Amino acid sequence: MAVVTKYVVVREGIEKMTFTSKKEADAYDKMLDIADNLAPFLAESELEIDEVTCEKLSFYLAQHKELLLNLLKGVVPQKPETTEVKKTSKKAEAKNVGTKK
């Protein structure tokens, strides 16, 4: 018989998510706190969005807080390196195809 420790994030008596590490559970709980704080901020805006959309938007922004913080600081997001590697390898393949006989 195995003993498994689980960390459960509970909000308003409802289980939101279960994790195997305390660090992950704490990070998720913090993200939910941020989303809870963003919802009233968005609701007070001049945007006419319904409550469900407001909650979804606040959750999305909280999930991507690092990117959002960088955007607010004026930092331009960089494209992933994987696309550059694919482009380079395609060019290399094209050169190799043209030289092979």
PDB file of N, CA and C in Angstrom:
ATOM      1  N   MET A   1       0.853  -1.178   0.000  1.00  0.00           N
ATOM      2  CA  MET A   1       0.000   0.000   0.000  1.00  0.00           C
ATOM      3  C   MET A   1       0.893   1.233   0.000  1.00  0.00           C
ATOM      4  N   ALA A   2       0.590   2.173  -0.889  1.00  0.00           N
ATOM      5  CA  ALA A   2       1.380   3.395  -1.009  1.00  0.00           C
ATOM      6  C   ALA A   2       0.658   4.559  -0.339  1.00  0.00           C
ATOM      7  N   VAL A   3       1.437   5.428   0.224  1.00  0.00           N
ATOM      8  CA  VAL A   3       0.896   6.649   0.812  1.00  0.00           C
ATOM      9  C   VAL A   3       1.228   7.797  -0.125  1.00  0.00           C
ATOM     10  N   VAL A   4       0.205   8.533  -0.535  1.00  0.00           N
ATOM     11  CA  VAL A   4       0.387   9.634  -1.468  1.00  0.00           C
ATOM     12  C   VAL A   4      -0.092  10.919  -0.797  1.00  0.00           C
ATOM     13  N   THR A   5       0.773  11.913  -0.805  1.00  0.00           N
ATOM     14  CA  THR A   5       0.413  13.221  -0.261  1.00  0.00           C
ATOM     15  C   THR A   5      -0.120  14.077  -1.391  1.00  0.00           C
ATOM     16  N   LYS A   6      -1.292  14.665  -1.161  1.00  0.00           N
ATOM     17  CA  LYS A   6      -1.889  15.540  -2.165  1.00  0.00           C
ATOM     18  C   LYS A   6      -2.180  16.890  -1.528  1.00  0.00           C
ATOM     19  N   TYR A   7      -1.978  17.937  -2.303  1.00  0.00           N
ATOM     20  CA  TYR A   7      -2.280  19.297  -1.872  1.00  0.00           C
ATOM     21  C   TYR A   7      -3.460  19.782  -2.705  1.00  0.00           C
ATOM     22  N   VAL A   8      -4.520  20.155  -2.018  1.00  0.00           N
ATOM     23  CA  VAL A   8      -5.752  20.547  -2.688  1.00  0.00           C
ATOM     24  C   VAL A   8      -5.985  22.041  -2.471  1.00  0.00           C
ATOM     25  N   VAL A   9      -6.205  22.750  -3.564  1.00  0.00           N
ATOM     26  CA  VAL A   9      -6.536  24.175  -3.492  1.00  0.00           C
ATOM     27  C   VAL A   9      -8.053  24.267  -3.412  1.00  0.00           C
ATOM     28  N   VAL A  10      -8.536  24.872  -2.324  1.00  0.00           N
ATOM     29  CA  VAL A  10      -9.969  24.999  -2.089  1.00  0.00           C
ATOM     30  C   VAL A  10     -10.329  26.479  -2.032  1.00  0.00           C
ATOM     31  N   ARG A  11     -11.343  26.865  -2.781  1.00  0.00           N
ATOM     32  CA  ARG A  11     -11.851  28.241  -2.787  1.00  0.00           C
ATOM     33  C   ARG A  11     -13.336  28.211  -2.504  1.00  0.00           C
ATOM     34  N   GLU A  12     -13.753  28.934  -1.492  1.00  0.00           N
ATOM     35  CA  GLU A  12     -15.167  29.029  -1.130  1.00  0.00           C
ATOM     36  C   GLU A  12     -15.801  27.652  -0.985  1.00  0.00           C
ATOM     37  N   GLY A  13     -15.068  26.728  -0.384  1.00  0.00           N
ATOM     38  CA  GLY A  13     -15.570  25.385  -0.141  1.00  0.00           C
ATOM     39  C   GLY A  13     -15.558  24.468  -1.346  1.00  0.00           C
ATOM     40  N   ILE A  14     -15.012  24.926  -2.460  1.00  0.00           N
ATOM     41  CA  ILE A  14     -14.982  24.131  -3.689  1.00  0.00           C
ATOM     42  C   ILE A  14     -13.532  23.767  -4.016  1.00  0.00           C
ATOM     43  N   GLU A  15     -13.295  22.483  -4.269  1.00  0.00           N
ATOM     44  CA  GLU A  15     -11.961  22.046  -4.669  1.00  0.00           C
ATOM     45  C   GLU A  15     -11.684  22.521  -6.083  1.00  0.00           C
ATOM     46  N   LYS A  16     -10.631  23.300  -6.237  1.00  0.00           N
ATOM     47  CA  LYS A  16     -10.285  23.839  -7.559  1.00  0.00           C
ATOM     48  C   LYS A  16      -9.290  22.963  -8.304  1.00  0.00           C
ATOM     49  N   MET A  17      -8.258  22.490  -7.575  1.00  0.00           N
ATOM     50  CA  MET A  17      -7.219  21.721  -8.240  1.00  0.00           C
ATOM     51  C   MET A  17      -6.447  20.929  -7.191  1.00  0.00           C
ATOM     52  N   THR A  18      -5.910  19.782  -7.600  1.00  0.00           N
ATOM     53  CA  THR A  18      -5.111  18.940  -6.716  1.00  0.00           C
ATOM     54  C   THR A  18      -3.699  18.838  -7.287  1.00  0.00           C
ATOM     55  N   PHE A  19      -2.717  18.939  -6.389  1.00  0.00           N
ATOM     56  CA  PHE A  19      -1.316  18.907  -6.798  1.00  0.00           C
ATOM     57  C   PHE A  19      -0.549  17.899  -5.953  1.00  0.00           C
ATOM     58  N   THR A  20       0.591  17.483  -6.447  1.00  0.00           N
ATOM     59  CA  THR A  20       1.440  16.561  -5.693  1.00  0.00           C
ATOM     60  C   THR A  20       2.542  17.293  -4.945  1.00  0.00           C
ATOM     61  N   SER A  21       2.717  18.598  -5.221  1.00  0.00           N
ATOM     62  CA  SER A  21       3.730  19.365  -4.490  1.00  0.00           C
ATOM     63  C   SER A  21       3.114  20.637  -3.916  1.00  0.00           C
ATOM     64  N   LYS A  22       3.609  21.006  -2.753  1.00  0.00           N
ATOM     65  CA  LYS A  22       3.119  22.205  -2.077  1.00  0.00           C
ATOM     66  C   LYS A  22       3.455  23.455  -2.894  1.00  0.00           C
ATOM     67  N   LYS A  23       4.610  23.456  -3.532  1.00  0.00           N
ATOM     68  CA  LYS A  23       5.036  24.603  -4.334  1.00  0.00           C
ATOM     69  C   LYS A  23       4.051  24.877  -5.471  1.00  0.00           C
ATOM     70  N   GLU A  24       3.638  23.833  -6.176  1.00  0.00           N
ATOM     71  CA  GLU A  24       2.677  23.994  -7.270  1.00  0.00           C
ATOM     72  C   GLU A  24       1.326  24.464  -6.752  1.00  0.00           C
ATOM     73  N   ALA A  25       0.900  23.910  -5.615  1.00  0.00           N
ATOM     74  CA  ALA A  25      -0.387  24.298  -5.034  1.00  0.00           C
ATOM     75  C   ALA A  25      -0.365  25.759  -4.611  1.00  0.00           C
ATOM     76  N   ASP A  26       0.737  26.189  -4.000  1.00  0.00           N
ATOM     77  CA  ASP A  26       0.858  27.587  -3.581  1.00  0.00           C
ATOM     78  C   ASP A  26       0.868  28.530  -4.780  1.00  0.00           C
ATOM     79  N   ALA A  27       1.559  28.137  -5.846  1.00  0.00           N
ATOM     80  CA  ALA A  27       1.609  28.965  -7.055  1.00  0.00           C
ATOM     81  C   ALA A  27       0.221  29.103  -7.669  1.00  0.00           C
ATOM     82  N   TYR A  28      -0.530  28.020  -7.709  1.00  0.00           N
ATOM     83  CA  TYR A  28      -1.885  28.058  -8.266  1.00  0.00           C
ATOM     84  C   TYR A  28      -2.797  28.921  -7.396  1.00  0.00           C
ATOM     85  N   ASP A  29      -2.660  28.775  -6.079  1.00  0.00           N
ATOM     86  CA  ASP A  29      -3.461  29.571  -5.154  1.00  0.00           C
ATOM     87  C   ASP A  29      -3.158  31.063  -5.326  1.00  0.00           C
ATOM     88  N   LYS A  30      -1.886  31.389  -5.500  1.00  0.00           N
ATOM     89  CA  LYS A  30      -1.501  32.780  -5.717  1.00  0.00           C
ATOM     90  C   LYS A  30      -2.076  33.304  -7.035  1.00  0.00           C
ATOM     91  N   MET A  31      -2.056  32.469  -8.072  1.00  0.00           N
ATOM     92  CA  MET A  31      -2.623  32.862  -9.357  1.00  0.00           C
ATOM     93  C   MET A  31      -4.118  33.136  -9.224  1.00  0.00           C
ATOM     94  N   LEU A  32      -4.814  32.317  -8.429  1.00  0.00           N
ATOM     95  CA  LEU A  32      -6.239  32.547  -8.188  1.00  0.00           C
ATOM     96  C   LEU A  32      -6.470  33.853  -7.422  1.00  0.00           C
ATOM     97  N   ASP A  33      -5.573  34.166  -6.477  1.00  0.00           N
ATOM     98  CA  ASP A  33      -5.666  35.445  -5.760  1.00  0.00           C
ATOM     99  C   ASP A  33      -5.540  36.617  -6.724  1.00  0.00           C
ATOM    100  N   ILE A  34      -4.601  36.521  -7.637  1.00  0.00           N
ATOM    101  CA  ILE A  34      -4.403  37.583  -8.626  1.00  0.00           C
ATOM    102  C   ILE A  34      -5.646  37.731  -9.495  1.00  0.00           C
ATOM    103  N   ALA A  35      -6.200  36.610  -9.943  1.00  0.00           N
ATOM    104  CA  ALA A  35      -7.411  36.647 -10.769  1.00  0.00           C
ATOM    105  C   ALA A  35      -8.567  37.278  -9.990  1.00  0.00           C
ATOM    106  N   ASP A  36      -8.682  36.938  -8.704  1.00  0.00           N
ATOM    107  CA  ASP A  36      -9.739  37.524  -7.867  1.00  0.00           C
ATOM    108  C   ASP A  36      -9.578  39.037  -7.733  1.00  0.00           C
ATOM    109  N   ASN A  37      -8.344  39.509  -7.699  1.00  0.00           N
ATOM    110  CA  ASN A  37      -8.086  40.949  -7.587  1.00  0.00           C
ATOM    111  C   ASN A  37      -8.275  41.670  -8.925  1.00  0.00           C
ATOM    112  N   LEU A  38      -8.035  40.969 -10.019  1.00  0.00           N
ATOM    113  CA  LEU A  38      -8.194  41.576 -11.339  1.00  0.00           C
ATOM    114  C   LEU A  38      -9.658  41.734 -11.743  1.00  0.00           C
ATOM    115  N   ALA A  39     -10.513  40.821 -11.312  1.00  0.00           N
ATOM    116  CA  ALA A  39     -11.927  40.839 -11.723  1.00  0.00           C
ATOM    117  C   ALA A  39     -12.613  42.167 -11.395  1.00  0.00           C
ATOM    118  N   PRO A  40     -12.525  42.681 -10.164  1.00  0.00           N
ATOM    119  CA  PRO A  40     -13.168  43.973  -9.887  1.00  0.00           C
ATOM    120  C   PRO A  40     -12.535  45.122 -10.681  1.00  0.00           C
ATOM    121  N   PHE A  41     -11.230  45.039 -10.897  1.00  0.00           N
ATOM    122  CA  PHE A  41     -10.529  46.062 -11.668  1.00  0.00           C
ATOM    123  C   PHE A  41     -11.088  46.119 -13.088  1.00  0.00           C
ATOM    124  N   LEU A  42     -11.271  44.957 -13.705  1.00  0.00           N
ATOM    125  CA  LEU A  42     -11.811  44.897 -15.062  1.00  0.00           C
ATOM    126  C   LEU A  42     -13.286  45.304 -15.091  1.00  0.00           C
ATOM    127  N   ALA A  43     -14.025  44.934 -14.064  1.00  0.00           N
ATOM    128  CA  ALA A  43     -15.456  45.257 -14.006  1.00  0.00           C
ATOM    129  C   ALA A  43     -15.686  46.766 -13.900  1.00  0.00           C
ATOM    130  N   GLU A  44     -14.742  47.476 -13.280  1.00  0.00           N
ATOM    131  CA  GLU A  44     -14.864  48.928 -13.124  1.00  0.00           C
ATOM    132  C   GLU A  44     -14.502  49.691 -14.390  1.00  0.00           C
ATOM    133  N   SER A  45     -13.940  48.994 -15.371  1.00  0.00           N
ATOM    134  CA  SER A  45     -13.523  49.670 -16.600  1.00  0.00           C
ATOM    135  C   SER A  45     -14.746  50.068 -17.422  1.00  0.00           C
ATOM    136  N   GLU A  46     -14.504  50.840 -18.446  1.00  0.00           N
ATOM    137  CA  GLU A  46     -15.578  51.277 -19.333  1.00  0.00           C
ATOM    138  C   GLU A  46     -15.989  50.190 -20.322  1.00  0.00           C
ATOM    139  N   LEU A  47     -15.282  49.088 -20.291  1.00  0.00           N
ATOM    140  CA  LEU A  47     -15.625  47.967 -21.162  1.00  0.00           C
ATOM    141  C   LEU A  47     -16.940  47.360 -20.697  1.00  0.00           C
ATOM    142  N   GLU A  48     -17.784  47.060 -21.616  1.00  0.00           N
ATOM    143  CA  GLU A  48     -19.053  46.443 -21.269  1.00  0.00           C
ATOM    144  C   GLU A  48     -18.934  44.937 -21.473  1.00  0.00           C
ATOM    145  N   ILE A  49     -18.397  44.265 -20.446  1.00  0.00           N
ATOM    146  CA  ILE A  49     -18.237  42.817 -20.531  1.00  0.00           C
ATOM    147  C   ILE A  49     -19.051  42.158 -19.419  1.00  0.00           C
ATOM    148  N   ASP A  50     -19.604  41.008 -19.751  1.00  0.00           N
ATOM    149  CA  ASP A  50     -20.410  40.309 -18.760  1.00  0.00           C
ATOM    150  C   ASP A  50     -19.505  39.665 -17.702  1.00  0.00           C
ATOM    151  N   GLU A  51     -20.109  39.215 -16.630  1.00  0.00           N
ATOM    152  CA  GLU A  51     -19.372  38.694 -15.486  1.00  0.00           C
ATOM    153  C   GLU A  51     -18.530  37.464 -15.843  1.00  0.00           C
ATOM    154  N   VAL A  52     -19.074  36.576 -16.661  1.00  0.00           N
ATOM    155  CA  VAL A  52     -18.352  35.360 -17.047  1.00  0.00           C
ATOM    156  C   VAL A  52     -17.110  35.714 -17.861  1.00  0.00           C
ATOM    157  N   THR A  53     -17.264  36.607 -18.818  1.00  0.00           N
ATOM    158  CA  THR A  53     -16.130  37.031 -19.638  1.00  0.00           C
ATOM    159  C   THR A  53     -15.089  37.741 -18.780  1.00  0.00           C
ATOM    160  N   CYS A  54     -15.551  38.542 -17.843  1.00  0.00           N
ATOM    161  CA  CYS A  54     -14.646  39.252 -16.931  1.00  0.00           C
ATOM    162  C   CYS A  54     -13.826  38.252 -16.114  1.00  0.00           C
ATOM    163  N   GLU A  55     -14.468  37.213 -15.611  1.00  0.00           N
ATOM    164  CA  GLU A  55     -13.761  36.186 -14.840  1.00  0.00           C
ATOM    165  C   GLU A  55     -12.763  35.435 -15.707  1.00  0.00           C
ATOM    166  N   LYS A  56     -13.170  35.088 -16.923  1.00  0.00           N
ATOM    167  CA  LYS A  56     -12.270  34.381 -17.833  1.00  0.00           C
ATOM    168  C   LYS A  56     -11.057  35.239 -18.181  1.00  0.00           C
ATOM    169  N   LEU A  57     -11.297  36.516 -18.442  1.00  0.00           N
ATOM    170  CA  LEU A  57     -10.214  37.433 -18.785  1.00  0.00           C
ATOM    171  C   LEU A  57      -9.260  37.614 -17.610  1.00  0.00           C
ATOM    172  N   SER A  58      -9.792  37.781 -16.413  1.00  0.00           N
ATOM    173  CA  SER A  58      -8.934  37.952 -15.234  1.00  0.00           C
ATOM    174  C   SER A  58      -8.120  36.683 -14.983  1.00  0.00           C
ATOM    175  N   PHE A  59      -8.719  35.515 -15.195  1.00  0.00           N
ATOM    176  CA  PHE A  59      -8.010  34.245 -15.031  1.00  0.00           C
ATOM    177  C   PHE A  59      -6.893  34.127 -16.067  1.00  0.00           C
ATOM    178  N   TYR A  60      -7.179  34.500 -17.311  1.00  0.00           N
ATOM    179  CA  TYR A  60      -6.176  34.448 -18.385  1.00  0.00           C
ATOM    180  C   TYR A  60      -5.003  35.385 -18.077  1.00  0.00           C
ATOM    181  N   LEU A  61      -5.319  36.593 -17.661  1.00  0.00           N
ATOM    182  CA  LEU A  61      -4.257  37.552 -17.345  1.00  0.00           C
ATOM    183  C   LEU A  61      -3.417  37.076 -16.170  1.00  0.00           C
ATOM    184  N   ALA A  62      -4.053  36.478 -15.169  1.00  0.00           N
ATOM    185  CA  ALA A  62      -3.321  35.959 -14.011  1.00  0.00           C
ATOM    186  C   ALA A  62      -2.426  34.789 -14.414  1.00  0.00           C
ATOM    187  N   GLN A  63      -2.904  33.931 -15.309  1.00  0.00           N
ATOM    188  CA  GLN A  63      -2.105  32.803 -15.781  1.00  0.00           C
ATOM    189  C   GLN A  63      -0.864  33.267 -16.538  1.00  0.00           C
ATOM    190  N   HIS A  64      -0.969  34.391 -17.223  1.00  0.00           N
ATOM    191  CA  HIS A  64       0.131  34.905 -18.044  1.00  0.00           C
ATOM    192  C   HIS A  64       0.726  36.178 -17.446  1.00  0.00           C
ATOM    193  N   LYS A  65       0.820  36.217 -16.124  1.00  0.00           N
ATOM    194  CA  LYS A  65       1.245  37.445 -15.444  1.00  0.00           C
ATOM    195  C   LYS A  65       2.655  37.881 -15.820  1.00  0.00           C
ATOM    196  N   GLU A  66       3.576  36.941 -16.022  1.00  0.00           N
ATOM    197  CA  GLU A  66       4.952  37.314 -16.375  1.00  0.00           C
ATOM    198  C   GLU A  66       4.996  38.035 -17.720  1.00  0.00           C
ATOM    199  N   LEU A  67       4.316  37.494 -18.695  1.00  0.00           N
ATOM    200  CA  LEU A  67       4.249  38.131 -20.012  1.00  0.00           C
ATOM    201  C   LEU A  67       3.552  39.484 -19.912  1.00  0.00           C
ATOM    202  N   LEU A  68       2.462  39.536 -19.153  1.00  0.00           N
ATOM    203  CA  LEU A  68       1.720  40.784 -18.972  1.00  0.00           C
ATOM    204  C   LEU A  68       2.589  41.849 -18.305  1.00  0.00           C
ATOM    205  N   LEU A  69       3.326  41.465 -17.269  1.00  0.00           N
ATOM    206  CA  LEU A  69       4.208  42.422 -16.593  1.00  0.00           C
ATOM    207  C   LEU A  69       5.257  42.971 -17.550  1.00  0.00           C
ATOM    208  N   ASN A  70       5.833  42.102 -18.373  1.00  0.00           N
ATOM    209  CA  ASN A  70       6.820  42.546 -19.358  1.00  0.00           C
ATOM    210  C   ASN A  70       6.201  43.487 -20.381  1.00  0.00           C
ATOM    211  N   LEU A  71       4.992  43.167 -20.836  1.00  0.00           N
ATOM    212  CA  LEU A  71       4.312  44.044 -21.785  1.00  0.00           C
ATOM    213  C   LEU A  71       4.028  45.411 -21.176  1.00  0.00           C
ATOM    214  N   LEU A  72       3.636  45.433 -19.911  1.00  0.00           N
ATOM    215  CA  LEU A  72       3.366  46.705 -19.237  1.00  0.00           C
ATOM    216  C   LEU A  72       4.642  47.522 -19.031  1.00  0.00           C
ATOM    217  N   LYS A  73       5.779  46.835 -18.951  1.00  0.00           N
ATOM    218  CA  LYS A  73       7.069  47.518 -18.815  1.00  0.00           C
ATOM    219  C   LYS A  73       7.596  47.986 -20.161  1.00  0.00           C
ATOM    220  N   GLY A  74       6.936  47.577 -21.242  1.00  0.00           N
ATOM    221  CA  GLY A  74       7.371  47.976 -22.578  1.00  0.00           C
ATOM    222  C   GLY A  74       8.327  47.000 -23.226  1.00  0.00           C
ATOM    223  N   VAL A  75       8.474  45.825 -22.646  1.00  0.00           N
ATOM    224  CA  VAL A  75       9.369  44.813 -23.206  1.00  0.00           C
ATOM    225  C   VAL A  75       8.628  44.073 -24.315  1.00  0.00           C
ATOM    226  N   VAL A  76       9.248  44.017 -25.486  1.00  0.00           N
ATOM    227  CA  VAL A  76       8.651  43.342 -26.636  1.00  0.00           C
ATOM    228  C   VAL A  76       8.888  41.847 -26.484  1.00  0.00           C
ATOM    229  N   PRO A  77       7.829  41.045 -26.570  1.00  0.00           N
ATOM    230  CA  PRO A  77       8.022  39.592 -26.431  1.00  0.00           C
ATOM    231  C   PRO A  77       8.837  39.041 -27.588  1.00  0.00           C
ATOM    232  N   GLN A  78       9.728  38.095 -27.268  1.00  0.00           N
ATOM    233  CA  GLN A  78      10.558  37.474 -28.289  1.00  0.00           C
ATOM    234  C   GLN A  78       9.867  36.230 -28.813  1.00  0.00           C
ATOM    235  N   LYS A  79      10.076  35.968 -30.093  1.00  0.00           N
ATOM    236  CA  LYS A  79       9.519  34.765 -30.696  1.00  0.00           C
ATOM    237  C   LYS A  79      10.309  33.563 -30.194  1.00  0.00           C
ATOM    238  N   PRO A  80       9.665  32.421 -30.066  1.00  0.00           N
ATOM    239  CA  PRO A  80      10.376  31.221 -29.623  1.00  0.00           C
ATOM    240  C   PRO A  80      11.491  30.857 -30.581  1.00  0.00           C
ATOM    241  N   GLU A  81      12.584  30.325 -30.049  1.00  0.00           N
ATOM    242  CA  GLU A  81      13.746  29.972 -30.862  1.00  0.00           C
ATOM    243  C   GLU A  81      13.466  28.787 -31.770  1.00  0.00           C
ATOM    244  N   THR A  82      12.505  27.969 -31.416  1.00  0.00           N
ATOM    245  CA  THR A  82      12.243  26.761 -32.204  1.00  0.00           C
ATOM    246  C   THR A  82      11.842  27.093 -33.627  1.00  0.00           C
ATOM    247  N   THR A  83      11.122  28.193 -33.847  1.00  0.00           N
ATOM    248  CA  THR A  83      10.726  28.549 -35.206  1.00  0.00           C
ATOM    249  C   THR A  83      11.942  28.973 -36.024  1.00  0.00           C
ATOM    250  N   GLU A  84      12.899  29.634 -35.372  1.00  0.00           N
ATOM    251  CA  GLU A  84      14.107  30.054 -36.075  1.00  0.00           C
ATOM    252  C   GLU A  84      14.935  28.838 -36.473  1.00  0.00           C
ATOM    253  N   VAL A  85      15.005  27.837 -35.608  1.00  0.00           N
ATOM    254  CA  VAL A  85      15.762  26.632 -35.907  1.00  0.00           C
ATOM    255  C   VAL A  85      15.124  25.910 -37.079  1.00  0.00           C
ATOM    256  N   LYS A  86      13.817  25.832 -37.124  1.00  0.00           N
ATOM    257  CA  LYS A  86      13.126  25.170 -38.220  1.00  0.00           C
ATOM    258  C   LYS A  86      13.400  25.879 -39.536  1.00  0.00           C
ATOM    259  N   LYS A  87      13.381  27.225 -39.525  1.00  0.00           N
ATOM    260  CA  LYS A  87      13.647  27.979 -40.746  1.00  0.00           C
ATOM    261  C   LYS A  87      15.065  27.722 -41.230  1.00  0.00           C
ATOM    262  N   THR A  88      16.021  27.704 -40.316  1.00  0.00           N
ATOM    263  CA  THR A  88      17.412  27.479 -40.674  1.00  0.00           C
ATOM    264  C   THR A  88      17.588  26.082 -41.250  1.00  0.00           C
ATOM    265  N   SER A  89      16.965  25.092 -40.617  1.00  0.00           N
ATOM    266  CA  SER A  89      17.129  23.729 -41.117  1.00  0.00           C
ATOM    267  C   SER A  89      16.481  23.544 -42.483  1.00  0.00           C
ATOM    268  N   LYS A  90      15.387  24.233 -42.764  1.00  0.00           N
ATOM    269  CA  LYS A  90      14.756  24.154 -44.079  1.00  0.00           C
ATOM    270  C   LYS A  90      15.667  24.742 -45.143  1.00  0.00           C
ATOM    271  N   LYS A  91      16.337  25.857 -44.813  1.00  0.00           N
ATOM    272  CA  LYS A  91      17.269  26.459 -45.764  1.00  0.00           C
ATOM    273  C   LYS A  91      18.428  25.511 -46.028  1.00  0.00           C
ATOM    274  N   ALA A  92      18.922  24.865 -44.957  1.00  0.00           N
ATOM    275  CA  ALA A  92      20.032  23.933 -45.104  1.00  0.00           C
ATOM    276  C   ALA A  92      19.613  22.743 -45.960  1.00  0.00           C
ATOM    277  N   GLU A  93      18.391  22.258 -45.762  1.00  0.00           N
ATOM    278  CA  GLU A  93      17.888  21.144 -46.566  1.00  0.00           C
ATOM    279  C   GLU A  93      17.792  21.545 -48.032  1.00  0.00           C
ATOM    280  N   ALA A  94      17.330  22.763 -48.292  1.00  0.00           N
ATOM    281  CA  ALA A  94      17.201  23.237 -49.674  1.00  0.00           C
ATOM    282  C   ALA A  94      18.564  23.300 -50.349  1.00  0.00           C
ATOM    283  N   LYS A  95      19.579  23.735 -49.615  1.00  0.00           N
ATOM    284  CA  LYS A  95      20.935  23.798 -50.180  1.00  0.00           C
ATOM    285  C   LYS A  95      21.435  22.394 -50.488  1.00  0.00           C
ATOM    286  N   ASN A  96      21.196  21.469 -49.542  1.00  0.00           N
ATOM    287  CA  ASN A  96      21.656  20.099 -49.742  1.00  0.00           C
ATOM    288  C   ASN A  96      20.968  19.428 -50.911  1.00  0.00           C
ATOM    289  N   VAL A  97      19.711  19.682 -51.126  1.00  0.00           N
ATOM    290  CA  VAL A  97      18.957  19.082 -52.225  1.00  0.00           C
ATOM    291  C   VAL A  97      19.510  19.581 -53.554  1.00  0.00           C
ATOM    292  N   GLY A  98      19.840  20.862 -53.629  1.00  0.00           N
ATOM    293  CA  GLY A  98      20.359  21.439 -54.857  1.00  0.00           C
ATOM    294  C   GLY A  98      21.762  20.949 -55.189  1.00  0.00           C
ATOM    295  N   THR A  99      22.549  20.552 -54.204  1.00  0.00           N
ATOM    296  CA  THR A  99      23.937  20.128 -54.448  1.00  0.00           C
ATOM    297  C   THR A  99      24.056  18.640 -54.685  1.00  0.00           C
ATOM    298  N   LYS A 100      23.055  17.849 -54.262  1.00  0.00           N
ATOM    299  CA  LYS A 100      23.112  16.394 -54.441  1.00  0.00           C
ATOM    300  C   LYS A 100      22.735  16.022 -55.870  1.00  0.00           C
ATOM    301  N   LYS A 101      23.456  15.037 -56.425  1.00  0.00           N
ATOM    302  CA  LYS A 101      23.153  14.535 -57.777  1.00  0.00           C
ATOM    303  C   LYS A 101      23.200  13.046 -57.794  1.00  0.00           C
TER     304      LYS A 101
END
